[in-house]
C-alpha positions as a printed NumPy array, in Angstrom:
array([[-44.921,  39.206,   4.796],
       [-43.317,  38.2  ,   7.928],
       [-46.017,  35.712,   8.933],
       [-45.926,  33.81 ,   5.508],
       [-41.804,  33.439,   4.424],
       [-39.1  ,  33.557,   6.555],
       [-37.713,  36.383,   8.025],
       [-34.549,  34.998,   7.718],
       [-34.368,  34.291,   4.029],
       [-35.552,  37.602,   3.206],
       [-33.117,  39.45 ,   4.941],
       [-30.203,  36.812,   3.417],
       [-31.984,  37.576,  -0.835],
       [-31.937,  41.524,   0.348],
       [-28.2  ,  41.116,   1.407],
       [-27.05 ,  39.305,  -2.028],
       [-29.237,  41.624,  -3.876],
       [-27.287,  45.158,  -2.196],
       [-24.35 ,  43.635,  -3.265],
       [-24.865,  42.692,  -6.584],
       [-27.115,  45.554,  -7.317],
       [-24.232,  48.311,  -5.194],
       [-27.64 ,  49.909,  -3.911],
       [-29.088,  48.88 ,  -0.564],
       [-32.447,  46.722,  -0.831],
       [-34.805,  46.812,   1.711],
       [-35.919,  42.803,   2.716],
       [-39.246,  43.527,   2.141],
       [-41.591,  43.183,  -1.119],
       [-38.888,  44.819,  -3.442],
       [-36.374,  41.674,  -2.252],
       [-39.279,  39.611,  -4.456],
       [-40.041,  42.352,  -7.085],
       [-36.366,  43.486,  -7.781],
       [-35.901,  40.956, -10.826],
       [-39.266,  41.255, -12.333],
       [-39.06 ,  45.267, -12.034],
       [-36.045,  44.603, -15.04 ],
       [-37.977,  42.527, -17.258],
       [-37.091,  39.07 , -15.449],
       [-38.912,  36.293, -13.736],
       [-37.592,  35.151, -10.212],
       [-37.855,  32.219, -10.   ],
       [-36.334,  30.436,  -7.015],
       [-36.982,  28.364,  -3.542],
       [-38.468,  29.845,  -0.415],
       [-39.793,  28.376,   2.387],
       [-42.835,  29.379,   3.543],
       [-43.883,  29.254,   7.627],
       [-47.563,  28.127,   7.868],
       [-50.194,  29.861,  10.877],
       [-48.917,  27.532,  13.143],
       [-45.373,  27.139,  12.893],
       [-44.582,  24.753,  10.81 ],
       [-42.455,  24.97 ,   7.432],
       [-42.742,  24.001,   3.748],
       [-40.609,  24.345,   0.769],
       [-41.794,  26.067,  -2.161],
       [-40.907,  27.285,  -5.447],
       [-41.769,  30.8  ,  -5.962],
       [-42.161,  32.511,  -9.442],
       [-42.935,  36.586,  -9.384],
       [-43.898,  38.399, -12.951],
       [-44.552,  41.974, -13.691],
       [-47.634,  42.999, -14.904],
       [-47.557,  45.569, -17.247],
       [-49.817,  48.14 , -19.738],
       [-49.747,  48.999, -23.102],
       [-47.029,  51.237, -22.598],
       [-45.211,  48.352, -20.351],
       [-45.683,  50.346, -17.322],
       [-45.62 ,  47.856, -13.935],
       [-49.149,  48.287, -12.947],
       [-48.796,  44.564, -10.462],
       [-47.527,  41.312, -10.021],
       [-47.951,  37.731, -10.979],
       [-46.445,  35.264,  -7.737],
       [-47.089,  31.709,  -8.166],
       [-46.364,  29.281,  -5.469],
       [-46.611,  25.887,  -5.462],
       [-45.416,  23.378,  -2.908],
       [-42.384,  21.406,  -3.407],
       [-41.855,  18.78 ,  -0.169],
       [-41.831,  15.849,  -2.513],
       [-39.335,  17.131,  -4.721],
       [-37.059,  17.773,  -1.346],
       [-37.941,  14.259,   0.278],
       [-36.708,  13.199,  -3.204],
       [-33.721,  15.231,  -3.14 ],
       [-32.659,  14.564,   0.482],
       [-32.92 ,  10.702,  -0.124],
       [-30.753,  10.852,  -3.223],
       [-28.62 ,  12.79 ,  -1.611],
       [-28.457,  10.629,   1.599],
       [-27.855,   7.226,  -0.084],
       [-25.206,   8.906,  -2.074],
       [-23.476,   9.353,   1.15 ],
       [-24.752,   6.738,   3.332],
       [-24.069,   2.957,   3.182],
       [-27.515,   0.777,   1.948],
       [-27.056,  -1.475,   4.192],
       [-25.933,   0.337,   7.638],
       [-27.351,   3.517,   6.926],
       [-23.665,   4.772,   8.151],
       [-22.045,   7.713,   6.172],
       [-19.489,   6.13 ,   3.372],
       [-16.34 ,   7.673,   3.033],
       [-17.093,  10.867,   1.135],
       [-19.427,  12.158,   4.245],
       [-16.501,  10.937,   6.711],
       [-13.93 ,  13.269,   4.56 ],
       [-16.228,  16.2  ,   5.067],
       [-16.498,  15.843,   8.929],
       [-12.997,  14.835,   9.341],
       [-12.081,  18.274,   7.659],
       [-14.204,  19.997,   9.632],
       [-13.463,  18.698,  12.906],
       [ -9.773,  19.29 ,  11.619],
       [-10.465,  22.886,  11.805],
       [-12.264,  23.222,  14.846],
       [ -9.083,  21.553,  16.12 ],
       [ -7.077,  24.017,  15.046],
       [ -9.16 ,  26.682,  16.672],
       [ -9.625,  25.15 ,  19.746],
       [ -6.278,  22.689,  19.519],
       [ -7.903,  19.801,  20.649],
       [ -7.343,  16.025,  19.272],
       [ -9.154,  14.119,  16.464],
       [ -9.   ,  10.662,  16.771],
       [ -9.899,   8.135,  13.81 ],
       [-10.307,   4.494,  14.822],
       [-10.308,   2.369,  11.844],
       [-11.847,  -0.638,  13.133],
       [-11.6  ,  -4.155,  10.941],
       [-13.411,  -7.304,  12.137],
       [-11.161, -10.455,  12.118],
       [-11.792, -14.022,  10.601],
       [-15.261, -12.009,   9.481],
       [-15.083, -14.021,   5.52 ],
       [-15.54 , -17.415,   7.432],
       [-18.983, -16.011,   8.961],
       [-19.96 , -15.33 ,   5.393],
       [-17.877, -18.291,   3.792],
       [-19.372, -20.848,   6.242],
       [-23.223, -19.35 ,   7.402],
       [-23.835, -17.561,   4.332],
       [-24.138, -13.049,   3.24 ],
       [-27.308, -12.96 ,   4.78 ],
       [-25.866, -14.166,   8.215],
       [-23.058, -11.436,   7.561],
       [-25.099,  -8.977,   7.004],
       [-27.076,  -9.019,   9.724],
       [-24.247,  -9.538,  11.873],
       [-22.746,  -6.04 ,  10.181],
       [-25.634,  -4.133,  11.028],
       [-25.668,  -5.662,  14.622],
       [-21.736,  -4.056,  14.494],
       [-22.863,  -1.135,  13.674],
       [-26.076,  -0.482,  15.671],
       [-23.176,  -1.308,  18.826],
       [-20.634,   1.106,  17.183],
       [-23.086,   3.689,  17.18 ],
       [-23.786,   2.604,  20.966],
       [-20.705,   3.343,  22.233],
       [-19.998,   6.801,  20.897],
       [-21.444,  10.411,  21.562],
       [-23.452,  11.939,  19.364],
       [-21.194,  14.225,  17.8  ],
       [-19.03 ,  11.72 ,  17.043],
       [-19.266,  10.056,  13.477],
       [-19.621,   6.251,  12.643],
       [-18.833,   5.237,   9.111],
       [-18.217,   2.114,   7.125],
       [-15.946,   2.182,   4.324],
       [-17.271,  -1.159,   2.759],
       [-16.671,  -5.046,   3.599],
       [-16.303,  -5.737,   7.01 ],
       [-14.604,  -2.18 ,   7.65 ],
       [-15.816,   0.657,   9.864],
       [-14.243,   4.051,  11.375],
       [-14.781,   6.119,  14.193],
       [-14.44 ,   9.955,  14.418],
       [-13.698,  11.427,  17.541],
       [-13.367,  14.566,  17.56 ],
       [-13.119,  17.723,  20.531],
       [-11.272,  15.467,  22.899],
       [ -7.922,  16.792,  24.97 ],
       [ -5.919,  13.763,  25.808],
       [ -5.319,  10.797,  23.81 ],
       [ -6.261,   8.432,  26.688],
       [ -9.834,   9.698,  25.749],
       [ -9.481,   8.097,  22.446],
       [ -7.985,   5.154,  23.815],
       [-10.987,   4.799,  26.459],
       [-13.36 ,   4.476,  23.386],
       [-10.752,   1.912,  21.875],
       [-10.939,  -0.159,  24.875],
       [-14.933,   0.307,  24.983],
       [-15.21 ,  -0.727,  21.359],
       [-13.506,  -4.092,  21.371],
       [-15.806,  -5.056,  24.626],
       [-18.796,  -4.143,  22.955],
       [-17.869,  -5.812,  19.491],
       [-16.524,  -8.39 ,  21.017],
       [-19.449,  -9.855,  22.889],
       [-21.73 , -12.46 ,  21.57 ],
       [-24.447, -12.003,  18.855],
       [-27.391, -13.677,  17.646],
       [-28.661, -13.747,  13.978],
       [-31.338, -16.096,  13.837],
       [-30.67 , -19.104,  15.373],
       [-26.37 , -18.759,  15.204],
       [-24.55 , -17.455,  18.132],
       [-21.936, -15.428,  16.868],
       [-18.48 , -13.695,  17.982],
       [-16.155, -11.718,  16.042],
       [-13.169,  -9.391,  17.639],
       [-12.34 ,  -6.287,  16.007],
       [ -8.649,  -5.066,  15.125],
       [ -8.269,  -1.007,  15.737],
       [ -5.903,   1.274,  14.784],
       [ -5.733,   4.582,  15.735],
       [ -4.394,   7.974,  14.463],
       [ -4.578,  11.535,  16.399],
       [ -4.509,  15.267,  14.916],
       [ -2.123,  16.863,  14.725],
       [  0.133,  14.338,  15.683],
       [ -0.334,  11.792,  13.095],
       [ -1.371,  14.1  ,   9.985],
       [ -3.133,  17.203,   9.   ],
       [ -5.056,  15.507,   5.975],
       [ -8.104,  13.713,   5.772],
       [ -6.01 ,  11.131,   3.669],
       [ -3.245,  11.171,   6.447],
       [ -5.161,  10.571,   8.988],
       [ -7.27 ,   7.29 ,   7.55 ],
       [ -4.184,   5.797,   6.109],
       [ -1.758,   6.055,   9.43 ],
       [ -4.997,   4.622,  11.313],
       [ -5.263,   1.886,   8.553],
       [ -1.33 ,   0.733,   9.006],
       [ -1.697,   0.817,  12.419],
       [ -5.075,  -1.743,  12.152],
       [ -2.939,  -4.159,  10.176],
       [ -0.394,  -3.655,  13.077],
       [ -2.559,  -4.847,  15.04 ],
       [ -3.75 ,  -7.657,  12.929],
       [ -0.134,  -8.849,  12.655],
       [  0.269,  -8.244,  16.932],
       [ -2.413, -11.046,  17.377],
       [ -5.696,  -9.04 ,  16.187],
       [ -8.63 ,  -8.743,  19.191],
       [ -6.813,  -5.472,  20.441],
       [ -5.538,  -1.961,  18.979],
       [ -2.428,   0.432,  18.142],
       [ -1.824,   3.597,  18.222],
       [  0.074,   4.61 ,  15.111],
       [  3.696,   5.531,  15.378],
       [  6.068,   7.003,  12.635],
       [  8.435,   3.267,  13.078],
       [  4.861,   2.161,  11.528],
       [  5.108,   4.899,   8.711],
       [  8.898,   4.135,   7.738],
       [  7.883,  -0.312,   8.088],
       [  4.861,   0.459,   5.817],
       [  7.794,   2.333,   3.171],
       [  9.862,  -0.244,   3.026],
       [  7.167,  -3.125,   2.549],
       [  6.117,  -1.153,  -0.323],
       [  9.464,  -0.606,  -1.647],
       [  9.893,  -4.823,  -1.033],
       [  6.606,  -5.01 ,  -2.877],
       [  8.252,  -3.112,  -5.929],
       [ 11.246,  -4.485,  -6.057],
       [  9.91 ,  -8.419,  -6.128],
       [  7.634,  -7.783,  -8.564],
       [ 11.128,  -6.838, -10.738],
       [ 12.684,  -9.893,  -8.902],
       [ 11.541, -12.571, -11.465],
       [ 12.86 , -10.57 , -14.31 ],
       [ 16.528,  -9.721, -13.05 ],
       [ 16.363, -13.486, -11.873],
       [ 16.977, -12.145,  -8.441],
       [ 15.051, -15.008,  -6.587],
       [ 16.928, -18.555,  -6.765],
       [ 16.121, -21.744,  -4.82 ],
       [ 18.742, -23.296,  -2.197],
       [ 18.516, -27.176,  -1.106],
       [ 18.583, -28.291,   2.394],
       [ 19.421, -32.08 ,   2.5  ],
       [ 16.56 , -34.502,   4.282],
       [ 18.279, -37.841,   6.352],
       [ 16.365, -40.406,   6.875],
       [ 17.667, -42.211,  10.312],
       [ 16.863, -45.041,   9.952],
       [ 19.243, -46.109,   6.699],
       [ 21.691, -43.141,   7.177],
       [ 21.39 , -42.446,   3.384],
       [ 20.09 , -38.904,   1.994],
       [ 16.629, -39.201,   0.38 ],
       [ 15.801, -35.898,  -0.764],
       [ 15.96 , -32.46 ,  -0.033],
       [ 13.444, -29.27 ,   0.677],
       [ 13.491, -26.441,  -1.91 ],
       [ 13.931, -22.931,  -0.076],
       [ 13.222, -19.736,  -2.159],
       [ 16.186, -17.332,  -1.462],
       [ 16.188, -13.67 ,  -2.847],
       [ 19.038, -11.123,  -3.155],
       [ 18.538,  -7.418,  -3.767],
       [ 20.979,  -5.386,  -4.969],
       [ 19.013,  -2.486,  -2.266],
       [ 17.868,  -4.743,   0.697],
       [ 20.547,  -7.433,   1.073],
       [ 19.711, -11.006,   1.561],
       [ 15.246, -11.057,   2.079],
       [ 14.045, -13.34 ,   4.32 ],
       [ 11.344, -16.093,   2.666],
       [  9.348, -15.121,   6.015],
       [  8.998, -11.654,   4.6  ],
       [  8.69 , -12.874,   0.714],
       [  5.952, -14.993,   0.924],
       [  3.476, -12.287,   2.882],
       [  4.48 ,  -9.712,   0.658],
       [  3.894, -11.991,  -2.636],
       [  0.309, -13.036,  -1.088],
       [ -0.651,  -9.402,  -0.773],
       [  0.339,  -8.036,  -3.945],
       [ -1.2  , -11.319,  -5.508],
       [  2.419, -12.451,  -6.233],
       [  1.934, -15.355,  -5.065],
       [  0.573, -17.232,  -7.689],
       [  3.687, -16.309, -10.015],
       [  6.256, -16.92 ,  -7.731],
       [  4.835, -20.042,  -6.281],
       [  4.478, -21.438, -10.045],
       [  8.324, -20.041, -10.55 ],
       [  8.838, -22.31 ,  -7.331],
       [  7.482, -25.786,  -8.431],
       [  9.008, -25.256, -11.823],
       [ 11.93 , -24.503, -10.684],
       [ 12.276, -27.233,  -8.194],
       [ 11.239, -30.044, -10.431],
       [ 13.895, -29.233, -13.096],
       [ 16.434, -28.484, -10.937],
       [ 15.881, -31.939,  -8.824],
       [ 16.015, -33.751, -11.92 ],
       [ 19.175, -32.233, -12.793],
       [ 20.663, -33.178,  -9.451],
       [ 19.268, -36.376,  -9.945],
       [ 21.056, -37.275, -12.947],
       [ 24.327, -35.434, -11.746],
       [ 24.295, -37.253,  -8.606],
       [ 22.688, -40.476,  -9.493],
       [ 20.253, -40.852,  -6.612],
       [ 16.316, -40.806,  -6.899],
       [ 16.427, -37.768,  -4.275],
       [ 12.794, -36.124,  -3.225],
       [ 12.269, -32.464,  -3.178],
       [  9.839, -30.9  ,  -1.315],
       [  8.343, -27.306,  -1.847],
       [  6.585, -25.117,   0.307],
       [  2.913, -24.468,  -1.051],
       [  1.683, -21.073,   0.708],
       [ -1.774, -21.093,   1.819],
       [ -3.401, -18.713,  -1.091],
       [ -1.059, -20.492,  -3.803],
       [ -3.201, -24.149,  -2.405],
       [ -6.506, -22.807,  -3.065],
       [ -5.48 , -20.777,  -6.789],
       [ -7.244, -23.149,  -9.3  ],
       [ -4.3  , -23.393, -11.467],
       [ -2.25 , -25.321,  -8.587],
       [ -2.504, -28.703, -10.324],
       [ -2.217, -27.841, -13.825],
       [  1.121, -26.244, -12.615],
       [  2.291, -29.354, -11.008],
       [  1.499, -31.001, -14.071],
       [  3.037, -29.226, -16.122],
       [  5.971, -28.594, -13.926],
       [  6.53 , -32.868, -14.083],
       [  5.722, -32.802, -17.725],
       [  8.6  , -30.543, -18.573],
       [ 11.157, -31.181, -16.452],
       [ 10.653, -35.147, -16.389],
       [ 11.089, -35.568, -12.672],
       [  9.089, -38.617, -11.685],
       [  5.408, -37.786,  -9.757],
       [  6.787, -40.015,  -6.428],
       [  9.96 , -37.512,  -6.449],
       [  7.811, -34.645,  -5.729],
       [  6.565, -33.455,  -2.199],
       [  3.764, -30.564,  -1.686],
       [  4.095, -29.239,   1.535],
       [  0.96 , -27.038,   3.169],
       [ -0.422, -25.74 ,   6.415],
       [ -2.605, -27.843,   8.739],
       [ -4.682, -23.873,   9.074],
       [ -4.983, -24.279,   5.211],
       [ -7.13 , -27.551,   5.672],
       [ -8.982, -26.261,   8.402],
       [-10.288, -23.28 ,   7.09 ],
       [-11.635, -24.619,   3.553],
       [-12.035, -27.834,   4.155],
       [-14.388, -28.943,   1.009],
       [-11.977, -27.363,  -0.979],
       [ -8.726, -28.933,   0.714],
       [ -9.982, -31.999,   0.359],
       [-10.579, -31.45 ,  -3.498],
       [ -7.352, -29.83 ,  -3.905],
       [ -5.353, -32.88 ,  -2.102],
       [ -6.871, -35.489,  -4.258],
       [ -6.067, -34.014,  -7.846],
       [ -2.567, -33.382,  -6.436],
       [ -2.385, -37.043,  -5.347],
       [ -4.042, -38.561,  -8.062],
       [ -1.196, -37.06 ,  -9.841],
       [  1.49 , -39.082,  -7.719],
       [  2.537, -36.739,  -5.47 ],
       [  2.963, -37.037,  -1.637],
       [  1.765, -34.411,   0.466],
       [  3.029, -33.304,   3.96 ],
       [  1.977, -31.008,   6.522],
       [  4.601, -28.617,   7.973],
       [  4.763, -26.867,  10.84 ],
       [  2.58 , -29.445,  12.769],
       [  1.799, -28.996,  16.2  ],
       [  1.808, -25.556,  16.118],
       [ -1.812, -24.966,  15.021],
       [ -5.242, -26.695,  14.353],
       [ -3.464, -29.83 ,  15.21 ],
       [ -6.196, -32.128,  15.289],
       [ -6.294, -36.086,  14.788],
       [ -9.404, -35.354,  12.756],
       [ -8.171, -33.426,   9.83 ],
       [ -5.42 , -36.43 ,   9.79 ],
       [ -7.762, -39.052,   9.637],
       [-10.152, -37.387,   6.756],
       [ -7.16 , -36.027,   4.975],
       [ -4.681, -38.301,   2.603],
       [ -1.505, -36.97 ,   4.366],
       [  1.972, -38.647,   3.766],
       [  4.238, -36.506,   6.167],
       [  3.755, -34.721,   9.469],
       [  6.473, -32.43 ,  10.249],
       [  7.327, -31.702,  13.558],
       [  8.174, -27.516,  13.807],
       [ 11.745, -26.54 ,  14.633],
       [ 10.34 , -24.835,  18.023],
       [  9.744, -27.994,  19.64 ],
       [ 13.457, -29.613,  18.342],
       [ 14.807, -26.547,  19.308],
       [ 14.44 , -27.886,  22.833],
       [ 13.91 , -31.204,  22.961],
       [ 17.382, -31.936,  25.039],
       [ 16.51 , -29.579,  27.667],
       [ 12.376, -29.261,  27.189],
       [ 10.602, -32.017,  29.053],
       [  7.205, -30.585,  27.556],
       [  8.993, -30.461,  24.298],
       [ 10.52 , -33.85 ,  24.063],
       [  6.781, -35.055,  25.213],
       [  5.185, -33.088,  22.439],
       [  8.096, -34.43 ,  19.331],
       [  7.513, -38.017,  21.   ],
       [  3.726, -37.514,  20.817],
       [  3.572, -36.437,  17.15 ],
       [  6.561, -39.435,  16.04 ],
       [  3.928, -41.899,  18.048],
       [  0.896, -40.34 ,  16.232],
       [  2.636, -40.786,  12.922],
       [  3.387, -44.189,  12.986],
       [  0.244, -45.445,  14.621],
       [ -1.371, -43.736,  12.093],
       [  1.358, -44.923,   8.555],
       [  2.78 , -41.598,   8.551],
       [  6.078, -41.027,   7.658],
       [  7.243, -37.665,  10.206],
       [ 10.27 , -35.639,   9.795],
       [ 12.115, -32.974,  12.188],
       [ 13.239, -30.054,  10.856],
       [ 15.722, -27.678,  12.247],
       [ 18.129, -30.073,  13.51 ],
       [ 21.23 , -28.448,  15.02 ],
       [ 22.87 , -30.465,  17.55 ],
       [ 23.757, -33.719,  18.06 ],
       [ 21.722, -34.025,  20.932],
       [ 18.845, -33.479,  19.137],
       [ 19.678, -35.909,  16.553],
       [ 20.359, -38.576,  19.07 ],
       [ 16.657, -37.77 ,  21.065],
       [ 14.879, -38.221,  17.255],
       [ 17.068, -41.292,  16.564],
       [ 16.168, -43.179,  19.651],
       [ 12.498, -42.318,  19.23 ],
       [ 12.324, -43.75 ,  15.896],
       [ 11.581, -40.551,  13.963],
       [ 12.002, -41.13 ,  10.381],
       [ 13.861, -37.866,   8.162],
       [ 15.368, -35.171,   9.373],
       [ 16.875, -31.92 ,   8.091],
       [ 18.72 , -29.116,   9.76 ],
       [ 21.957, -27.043,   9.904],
       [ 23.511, -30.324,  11.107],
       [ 23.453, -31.96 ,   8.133],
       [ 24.273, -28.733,   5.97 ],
       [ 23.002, -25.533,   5.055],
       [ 20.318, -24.732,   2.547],
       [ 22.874, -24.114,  -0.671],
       [ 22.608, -23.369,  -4.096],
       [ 22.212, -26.463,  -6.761],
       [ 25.389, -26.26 ,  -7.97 ],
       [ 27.173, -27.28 ,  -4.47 ],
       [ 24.712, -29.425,  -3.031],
       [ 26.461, -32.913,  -2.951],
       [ 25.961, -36.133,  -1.435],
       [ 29.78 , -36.981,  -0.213],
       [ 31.202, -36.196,   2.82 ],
       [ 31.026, -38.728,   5.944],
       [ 29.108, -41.677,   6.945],
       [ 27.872, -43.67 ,   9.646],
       [ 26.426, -46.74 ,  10.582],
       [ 22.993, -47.032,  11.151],
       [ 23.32 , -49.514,  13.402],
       [ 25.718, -47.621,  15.441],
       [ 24.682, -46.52 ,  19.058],
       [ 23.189, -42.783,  19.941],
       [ 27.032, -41.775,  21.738],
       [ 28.636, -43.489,  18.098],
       [ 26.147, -41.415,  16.144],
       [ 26.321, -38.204,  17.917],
       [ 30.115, -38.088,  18.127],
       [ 30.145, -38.994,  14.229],
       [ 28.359, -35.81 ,  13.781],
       [ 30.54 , -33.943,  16.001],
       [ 33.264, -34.343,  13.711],
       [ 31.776, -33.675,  10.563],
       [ 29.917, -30.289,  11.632],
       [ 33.387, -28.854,  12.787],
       [ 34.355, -27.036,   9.476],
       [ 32.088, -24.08 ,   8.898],
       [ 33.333, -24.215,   4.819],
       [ 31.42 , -27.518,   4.452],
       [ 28.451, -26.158,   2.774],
       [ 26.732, -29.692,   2.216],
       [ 27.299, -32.806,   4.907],
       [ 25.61 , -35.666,   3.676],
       [ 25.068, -39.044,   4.902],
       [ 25.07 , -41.789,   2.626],
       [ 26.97 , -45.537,   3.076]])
């Protein structure tokens, strides 16, 4: 007996059958006749140890044999040899766990060995750390080389996760372009942060798929037990908020999760709520902000800026609204809201004011690449009956650069339509004389950190006189936003910079009190006239709206 099954799985059937039977059974031949001695076949799996050494599943099936007066006078065992069926098994049961195309356990297999290094914490109070570990920009390898590139380029990921870890710690990917490390029996957190540290050197360093050089950078966030949780769901949701942490901190690096992290995360989901209810309790309103063009002195337009007040959070921030709206997929209704809005509100100020003034409106990046954008504008025009040449789109230079095929499709409808397009921000990212030569651009827009010190920046003033020479070398009307002082206003003036807009001129306002009569000055006047002109008006806090119009 003890040379053909396993000594081991005798003694475990003779155990189970004692205490279901409440009679001790010997692990011997009654642990295989016990069953058919009541009138039963046992049927079950045993694994059978061959002469020399080795193993093989079988399924074993033991009758009685009985006489005419059903005495048990022997019996039947049939055996027959089951490895396929196992191999079978054990691969179902492995891709069921494991990701196709890493071979990496998914996140099922991860939740078991997270629990159960969890408990051998607790036993032993050491530290679990889970890295959740996101590769950045990784769409535009796919996007721009093609999924066959990307995959490769995944497995290459993974092959150096694996690399850089011991072997009882546990690799996984949870799908995409995101992975997670398990690290479990360490003492100090520095450990954890060592493999952190070890991970973005290793991911970070250069690939080749074919005949493409690659790099990506990973983002990690980590979370420790106890500290951070004592749940498997904790625990990969603390490390995933503190991976978009460090997404937000610059990405190529980590963060350690902290509970700030936690109570940010709650009230970005509590924003999320309560702006998807915004719309409805028409919470969200656009102000006006009046654009100057210098070189007439007269007011030709104005920039639409979405506003939203909550009974709960106070006055929001469009900083906060707009990445909020893109990750909920918000964006799309809002941004529609926006350019509706906008037009029929600008026509209305139109007629109350009797001026053709231009409104611009901010155009996030997802909202420029939704294909409804143009039928919106359309429609938008249609029904408000705001002229085509009284609307501006303003968008990202990053938006261009990143989908270029489809910017330059996008840009076209939206001009063929008759409306201008401008590029805010500029100077602060891709800027590139490139993009402005292959791209129908009406308006560069120099960003308010470079007016911010122009007086007293010599690198700044060289940088705003740069971009104003660019633009007119190149037909481009350029405006300078967050104008303040008359200093600033007096630098733009003398360098021949067309619009401006800015605190200076009057505060974003509602509709209703946006108004084109105030002051004036002469456009001929000299920088000193100008600047002390301005003095004067900007003195009274209570005037919402300073315009400046002959």
């Amino acid at each position: 007996m003890a040379q053909v099954y396993d000594p081991d799985e005798v003694q475990v059937r003779a155990t189970d059958l004692s205490k279901m039977s409440g009679r001790p059974v010997e692990p011997g031949l009654e642990t295989f006749t016990f069953n058919a001695r009541r009138g039963f076949t046992d049927d079950g799996e045993w694994t059978f140890v061959r002469k020399d050494g080795s193993r093989v599943p079988v399924q074993l099936a033991v009758t009685a044999m009985r006489d005419a007066d059903q005495g048990i006078v022997g019996y039947i065992s049939i055996a027959y040899d089951i490895s396929e069926r196992k191999r079978r098994e054990e691969y179902a049961q492995h891709i069921a766990h494991h990701d196709f195309l890493t071979g990496l356990p998914m996140r099922s297999l991860l939740g078991d060995r997270l629990q159960m290094a969890m408990a051998r914490g607790r036993r032993e109070r050491s530290k679990v750390g889970v890295l959740m570990i996101d590769l950045d920009h990784f769409k535009r390898v796919n996007d721009s080389i093609g999924h066959h590139v990307g995959d490769k380029l995944l497995r290459i990921v993974a092959d150096r996760l694996i690399g850089c870890v011991r072997a009882s710690d546990t690799v996984a990917r949870l799908g995409g372009d995101e992975f997670v490390v398990l690290v479990p029996d360490v003492r100090e957190v520095a450990s954890i942060v060592h493999v952190a540290k070890t991970l973005l050197e290793r991911i970070a360093a250069p690939a080749v798929v074919g005949s493409h050089v690659l790099q990506v950078t990973p983002s990690i966030g980590i979370s420790v037990y106890p500290t951070d949780g004592d749940t498997v769901d904790e625990l990969i949701k603390h490390a995933d908020t503190a991976m978009y942490w460090a997404k937000a901190n610059g990405r190529s690096g980590y963060m350690l999760f902290t509970r700030e992290m936690q109570r940010a995360a709650s009230y970005k989901m509590e924003l999320e709520s309560d702006l998807r209810r915004a719309l409805e309790c028409q919470e969200l309103q656009l102000h006006y902000q009046p654009k100057v063009s210098l070189e007439t002195g007269r007011i030709i337009g104005m920039e639409a800026l979405l506003r939203w007040t909550n009974a709960v959070h106070g006055a929001v921030s469009p900083a906060k609204i707009i990445p909020i709206a893109e990750e909920c997929g918000l964006i799309q209704v809002i941004g529609a809201w926006v350019i509706r809005t906008a037009c029929r509100e600008a026509r209305l100020l139109q007629v109350r004011l009797g001026q053709p003034l231009r409104v611009s409106v901010n155009v996030s990046p997802r909202q420029f690449l939704q294909n409804d954008l143009v039928d919106v504008i359309a429609a938008a025009l249609a029904d408000s009956g705001l002229a085509p040449e009284h609307l501006e789109v303003e968008i990202t230079e990053g938006v261009l650069m990143e989908n270029t095929a489809l910017a330059l499709e996008r840009l076209a409808q939206i001009r063929a339509l008759g409306v201008s397009i401008a590029i805010d921000d500029f100077g602060t990212g891709f800027s590139s004389l490139s993009y402005i030569t292959r791209f129908q651009i009406d308006t560069l827009k120099i960003d308010r950190s470079f007016i911010a010190n122009v007086t007293e920046s010599a690198n700044d003033a060289a940088v705003a006189q740069a971009i104003i020479a660019l633009a007119r070398s190149l037909k481009v009307k350029v405006v300078a936003e967050g104008v303040e002082t008359t200093g600033q206003l007096a630098f733009l003036r003398e360098h021949c910079c067309d619009v401006a807009h800015g605190d200076l001129f009057g505060a974003p306002v509602p509709p209703a009190l946006f108004s084109v009569q105030g002051f004036h000055f002469a456009a001929a006047c000299s920088a000193a006239d100008f600047a002390e002109t301005f003095g004067q008006l900007n003195q009274s806090s209570e005037d919402l709206v300073r315009a400046v119009v002959h």
